[in-house]
């Protein structure tokens, strides 16, 4: 039971980090593309 709670907590904690990393990467690519197209 505690192990499942721990897994849930890790999943909830790790997922936002991945989402933030993904968003930052995409925004960087978007800025670079806009700069190139200018």
mmCIF file with all atom_site columns, N, CA and C in Angstrom:
data_model
loop_
_atom_site.group_PDB
_atom_site.id
_atom_site.type_symbol
_atom_site.label_atom_id
_atom_site.label_alt_id
_atom_site.label_comp_id
_atom_site.label_asym_id
_atom_site.label_entity_id
_atom_site.label_seq_id
_atom_site.pdbx_PDB_ins_code
_atom_site.Cartn_x
_atom_site.Cartn_y
_atom_site.Cartn_z
_atom_site.occupancy
_atom_site.B_iso_or_equiv
_atom_site.pdbx_formal_charge
_atom_site.auth_seq_id
_atom_site.auth_comp_id
_atom_site.auth_asym_id
_atom_site.auth_atom_id
_atom_site.pdbx_PDB_model_num
ATOM 1   N N  . UNK A 1 1  ? 0.836  -1.200 0.000   1.00 0.00 ? 1  UNK A N  1
ATOM 2   C CA . UNK A 1 1  ? 0.000  0.000  0.000   1.00 0.00 ? 1  UNK A CA 1
ATOM 3   C C  . UNK A 1 1  ? 0.876  1.258  0.000   1.00 0.00 ? 1  UNK A C  1
ATOM 4   N N  . UNK A 1 2  ? 1.817  1.322  0.927   1.00 0.00 ? 2  UNK A N  1
ATOM 5   C CA . UNK A 1 2  ? 2.707  2.489  0.968   1.00 0.00 ? 2  UNK A CA 1
ATOM 6   C C  . UNK A 1 2  ? 3.532  2.594  -0.300  1.00 0.00 ? 2  UNK A C  1
ATOM 7   N N  . UNK A 1 3  ? 3.864  1.432  -0.844  1.00 0.00 ? 3  UNK A N  1
ATOM 8   C CA . UNK A 1 3  ? 4.656  1.434  -2.078  1.00 0.00 ? 3  UNK A CA 1
ATOM 9   C C  . UNK A 1 3  ? 3.856  2.059  -3.224  1.00 0.00 ? 3  UNK A C  1
ATOM 10  N N  . UNK A 1 4  ? 2.573  1.736  -3.298  1.00 0.00 ? 4  UNK A N  1
ATOM 11  C CA . UNK A 1 4  ? 1.724  2.316  -4.350  1.00 0.00 ? 4  UNK A CA 1
ATOM 12  C C  . UNK A 1 4  ? 1.596  3.827  -4.170  1.00 0.00 ? 4  UNK A C  1
ATOM 13  N N  . UNK A 1 5  ? 1.440  4.253  -2.930  1.00 0.00 ? 5  UNK A N  1
ATOM 14  C CA . UNK A 1 5  ? 1.359  5.697  -2.661  1.00 0.00 ? 5  UNK A CA 1
ATOM 15  C C  . UNK A 1 5  ? 2.655  6.376  -3.089  1.00 0.00 ? 5  UNK A C  1
ATOM 16  N N  . UNK A 1 6  ? 3.768  5.719  -2.789  1.00 0.00 ? 6  UNK A N  1
ATOM 17  C CA . UNK A 1 6  ? 5.069  6.265  -3.176  1.00 0.00 ? 6  UNK A CA 1
ATOM 18  C C  . UNK A 1 6  ? 5.194  6.364  -4.697  1.00 0.00 ? 6  UNK A C  1
ATOM 19  N N  . UNK A 1 7  ? 4.745  5.319  -5.398  1.00 0.00 ? 7  UNK A N  1
ATOM 20  C CA . UNK A 1 7  ? 4.796  5.338  -6.867  1.00 0.00 ? 7  UNK A CA 1
ATOM 21  C C  . UNK A 1 7  ? 3.920  6.460  -7.418  1.00 0.00 ? 7  UNK A C  1
ATOM 22  N N  . UNK A 1 8  ? 2.735  6.608  -6.864  1.00 0.00 ? 8  UNK A N  1
ATOM 23  C CA . UNK A 1 8  ? 1.832  7.682  -7.314  1.00 0.00 ? 8  UNK A CA 1
ATOM 24  C C  . UNK A 1 8  ? 2.485  9.042  -7.107  1.00 0.00 ? 8  UNK A C  1
ATOM 25  N N  . UNK A 1 9  ? 3.097  9.209  -5.949  1.00 0.00 ? 9  UNK A N  1
ATOM 26  C CA . UNK A 1 9  ? 3.739  10.487 -5.645  1.00 0.00 ? 9  UNK A CA 1
ATOM 27  C C  . UNK A 1 9  ? 4.876  10.763 -6.623  1.00 0.00 ? 9  UNK A C  1
ATOM 28  N N  . UNK A 1 10 ? 5.682  9.734  -6.897  1.00 0.00 ? 10 UNK A N  1
ATOM 29  C CA . UNK A 1 10 ? 6.794  9.905  -7.846  1.00 0.00 ? 10 UNK A CA 1
ATOM 30  C C  . UNK A 1 10 ? 6.257  10.252 -9.229  1.00 0.00 ? 10 UNK A C  1
ATOM 31  N N  . UNK A 1 11 ? 5.201  9.580  -9.639  1.00 0.00 ? 11 UNK A N  1
ATOM 32  C CA . UNK A 1 11 ? 4.623  9.825  -10.959 1.00 0.00 ? 11 UNK A CA 1
ATOM 33  C C  . UNK A 1 11 ? 4.121  11.269 -11.054 1.00 0.00 ? 11 UNK A C  1
ATOM 34  N N  . UNK A 1 12 ? 3.422  11.713 -10.025 1.00 0.00 ? 12 UNK A N  1
ATOM 35  C CA . UNK A 1 12 ? 2.887  13.082 -10.017 1.00 0.00 ? 12 UNK A CA 1
ATOM 36  C C  . UNK A 1 12 ? 4.022  14.099 -9.998  1.00 0.00 ? 12 UNK A C  1
ATOM 37  N N  . UNK A 1 13 ? 5.104  13.760 -9.305  1.00 0.00 ? 13 UNK A N  1
ATOM 38  C CA . UNK A 1 13 ? 6.215  14.703 -9.206  1.00 0.00 ? 13 UNK A CA 1
ATOM 39  C C  . UNK A 1 13 ? 7.033  14.753 -10.493 1.00 0.00 ? 13 UNK A C  1
ATOM 40  N N  . UNK A 1 14 ? 7.220  13.595 -11.129 1.00 0.00 ? 14 UNK A N  1
ATOM 41  C CA . UNK A 1 14 ? 8.081  13.530 -12.321 1.00 0.00 ? 14 UNK A CA 1
ATOM 42  C C  . UNK A 1 14 ? 7.355  14.064 -13.555 1.00 0.00 ? 14 UNK A C  1
ATOM 43  N N  . UNK A 1 15 ? 6.069  13.806 -13.675 1.00 0.00 ? 15 UNK A N  1
ATOM 44  C CA . UNK A 1 15 ? 5.348  14.222 -14.877 1.00 0.00 ? 15 UNK A CA 1
ATOM 45  C C  . UNK A 1 15 ? 5.396  15.731 -15.139 1.00 0.00 ? 15 UNK A C  1
ATOM 46  N N  . UNK A 1 16 ? 5.119  16.591 -14.152 1.00 0.00 ? 16 UNK A N  1
ATOM 47  C CA . UNK A 1 16 ? 5.210  18.036 -14.413 1.00 0.00 ? 16 UNK A CA 1
ATOM 48  C C  . UNK A 1 16 ? 6.596  18.459 -14.869 1.00 0.00 ? 16 UNK A C  1
ATOM 49  N N  . UNK A 1 17 ? 7.629  17.805 -14.351 1.00 0.00 ? 17 UNK A N  1
ATOM 50  C CA . UNK A 1 17 ? 8.982  18.155 -14.791 1.00 0.00 ? 17 UNK A CA 1
ATOM 51  C C  . UNK A 1 17 ? 9.139  17.846 -16.274 1.00 0.00 ? 17 UNK A C  1
ATOM 52  N N  . UNK A 1 18 ? 8.624  16.704 -16.706 1.00 0.00 ? 18 UNK A N  1
ATOM 53  C CA . UNK A 1 18 ? 8.698  16.359 -18.133 1.00 0.00 ? 18 UNK A CA 1
ATOM 54  C C  . UNK A 1 18 ? 7.894  17.341 -18.967 1.00 0.00 ? 18 UNK A C  1
ATOM 55  N N  . UNK A 1 19 ? 6.708  17.681 -18.474 1.00 0.00 ? 19 UNK A N  1
ATOM 56  C CA . UNK A 1 19 ? 5.852  18.626 -19.207 1.00 0.00 ? 19 UNK A CA 1
ATOM 57  C C  . UNK A 1 19 ? 6.542  19.982 -19.320 1.00 0.00 ? 19 UNK A C  1
ATOM 58  N N  . UNK A 1 20 ? 7.134  20.448 -18.219 1.00 0.00 ? 20 UNK A N  1
ATOM 59  C CA . UNK A 1 20 ? 7.831  21.739 -18.236 1.00 0.00 ? 20 UNK A CA 1
ATOM 60  C C  . UNK A 1 20 ? 9.002  21.689 -19.210 1.00 0.00 ? 20 UNK A C  1
ATOM 61  N N  . UNK A 1 21 ? 9.765  20.597 -19.179 1.00 0.00 ? 21 UNK A N  1
ATOM 62  C CA . UNK A 1 21 ? 10.900 20.452 -20.085 1.00 0.00 ? 21 UNK A CA 1
ATOM 63  C C  . UNK A 1 21 ? 10.428 20.468 -21.540 1.00 0.00 ? 21 UNK A C  1
ATOM 64  N N  . UNK A 1 22 ? 9.325  19.752 -21.804 1.00 0.00 ? 22 UNK A N  1
ATOM 65  C CA . UNK A 1 22 ? 8.784  19.687 -23.158 1.00 0.00 ? 22 UNK A CA 1
ATOM 66  C C  . UNK A 1 22 ? 8.343  21.074 -23.635 1.00 0.00 ? 22 UNK A C  1
ATOM 67  N N  . UNK A 1 23 ? 7.650  21.802 -22.773 1.00 0.00 ? 23 UNK A N  1
ATOM 68  C CA . UNK A 1 23 ? 7.162  23.143 -23.137 1.00 0.00 ? 23 UNK A CA 1
ATOM 69  C C  . UNK A 1 23 ? 8.335  24.088 -23.382 1.00 0.00 ? 23 UNK A C  1
ATOM 70  N N  . UNK A 1 24 ? 9.343  24.019 -22.527 1.00 0.00 ? 24 UNK A N  1
ATOM 71  C CA . UNK A 1 24 ? 10.511 24.892 -22.696 1.00 0.00 ? 24 UNK A CA 1
ATOM 72  C C  . UNK A 1 24 ? 11.214 24.577 -24.011 1.00 0.00 ? 24 UNK A C  1
ATOM 73  N N  . UNK A 1 25 ? 11.369 23.295 -24.319 1.00 0.00 ? 25 UNK A N  1
ATOM 74  C CA . UNK A 1 25 ? 12.025 22.905 -25.564 1.00 0.00 ? 25 UNK A CA 1
ATOM 75  C C  . UNK A 1 25 ? 11.227 23.412 -26.766 1.00 0.00 ? 25 UNK A C  1
ATOM 76  N N  . UNK A 1 26 ? 9.908  23.247 -26.718 1.00 0.00 ? 26 UNK A N  1
ATOM 77  C CA . UNK A 1 26 ? 9.071  23.689 -27.829 1.00 0.00 ? 26 UNK A CA 1
ATOM 78  C C  . UNK A 1 26 ? 9.125  25.202 -27.996 1.00 0.00 ? 26 UNK A C  1
ATOM 79  N N  . UNK A 1 27 ? 9.084  25.934 -26.900 1.00 0.00 ? 27 UNK A N  1
ATOM 80  C CA . UNK A 1 27 ? 9.126  27.393 -26.999 1.00 0.00 ? 27 UNK A CA 1
ATOM 81  C C  . UNK A 1 27 ? 10.471 27.851 -27.553 1.00 0.00 ? 27 UNK A C  1
ATOM 82  N N  . UNK A 1 28 ? 11.545 27.184 -27.169 1.00 0.00 ? 28 UNK A N  1
ATOM 83  C CA . UNK A 1 28 ? 12.857 27.530 -27.723 1.00 0.00 ? 28 UNK A CA 1
ATOM 84  C C  . UNK A 1 28 ? 12.879 27.285 -29.228 1.00 0.00 ? 28 UNK A C  1
ATOM 85  N N  . UNK A 1 29 ? 12.357 26.144 -29.652 1.00 0.00 ? 29 UNK A N  1
ATOM 86  C CA . UNK A 1 29 ? 12.307 25.845 -31.088 1.00 0.00 ? 29 UNK A CA 1
ATOM 87  C C  . UNK A 1 29 ? 11.464 26.886 -31.817 1.00 0.00 ? 29 UNK A C  1
ATOM 88  N N  . UNK A 1 30 ? 10.343 27.271 -31.222 1.00 0.00 ? 30 UNK A N  1
ATOM 89  C CA . UNK A 1 30 ? 9.458  28.247 -31.844 1.00 0.00 ? 30 UNK A CA 1
ATOM 90  C C  . UNK A 1 30 ? 10.174 29.584 -32.010 1.00 0.00 ? 30 UNK A C  1
ATOM 91  N N  . UNK A 1 31 ? 10.901 30.013 -30.985 1.00 0.00 ? 31 UNK A N  1
ATOM 92  C CA . UNK A 1 31 ? 11.634 31.287 -31.055 1.00 0.00 ? 31 UNK A CA 1
ATOM 93  C C  . UNK A 1 31 ? 12.697 31.220 -32.144 1.00 0.00 ? 31 UNK A C  1
ATOM 94  N N  . UNK A 1 32 ? 13.411 30.106 -32.216 1.00 0.00 ? 32 UNK A N  1
ATOM 95  C CA . UNK A 1 32 ? 14.463 29.948 -33.233 1.00 0.00 ? 32 UNK A CA 1
ATOM 96  C C  . UNK A 1 32 ? 13.852 29.981 -34.630 1.00 0.00 ? 32 UNK A C  1
ATOM 97  N N  . UNK A 1 33 ? 12.730 29.287 -34.813 1.00 0.00 ? 33 UNK A N  1
ATOM 98  C CA . UNK A 1 33 ? 12.075 29.259 -36.131 1.00 0.00 ? 33 UNK A CA 1
ATOM 99  C C  . UNK A 1 33 ? 11.596 30.665 -36.514 1.00 0.00 ? 33 UNK A C  1
ATOM 100 N N  . UNK A 1 34 ? 10.997 31.379 -35.569 1.00 0.00 ? 34 UNK A N  1
ATOM 101 C CA . UNK A 1 34 ? 10.560 32.750 -35.862 1.00 0.00 ? 34 UNK A CA 1
ATOM 102 C C  . UNK A 1 34 ? 11.748 33.620 -36.244 1.00 0.00 ? 34 UNK A C  1
ATOM 103 N N  . UNK A 1 35 ? 12.850 33.440 -35.556 1.00 0.00 ? 35 UNK A N  1
ATOM 104 C CA . UNK A 1 35 ? 14.038 34.243 -35.835 1.00 0.00 ? 35 UNK A CA 1
ATOM 105 C C  . UNK A 1 35 ? 14.583 33.931 -37.233 1.00 0.00 ? 35 UNK A C  1
ATOM 106 N N  . UNK A 1 36 ? 14.552 32.661 -37.608 1.00 0.00 ? 36 UNK A N  1
ATOM 107 C CA . UNK A 1 36 ? 15.066 32.259 -38.933 1.00 0.00 ? 36 UNK A CA 1
ATOM 108 C C  . UNK A 1 36 ? 14.140 32.783 -40.036 1.00 0.00 ? 36 UNK A C  1
ATOM 109 N N  . UNK A 1 37 ? 12.831 32.730 -39.810 1.00 0.00 ? 37 UNK A N  1
ATOM 110 C CA . UNK A 1 37 ? 11.880 33.131 -40.849 1.00 0.00 ? 37 UNK A CA 1
ATOM 111 C C  . UNK A 1 37 ? 11.842 34.642 -41.043 1.00 0.00 ? 37 UNK A C  1
ATOM 112 N N  . UNK A 1 38 ? 12.342 35.382 -40.078 1.00 0.00 ? 38 UNK A N  1
ATOM 113 C CA . UNK A 1 38 ? 12.270 36.831 -40.174 1.00 0.00 ? 38 UNK A CA 1
ATOM 114 C C  . UNK A 1 38 ? 13.076 37.342 -41.366 1.00 0.00 ? 38 UNK A C  1
#
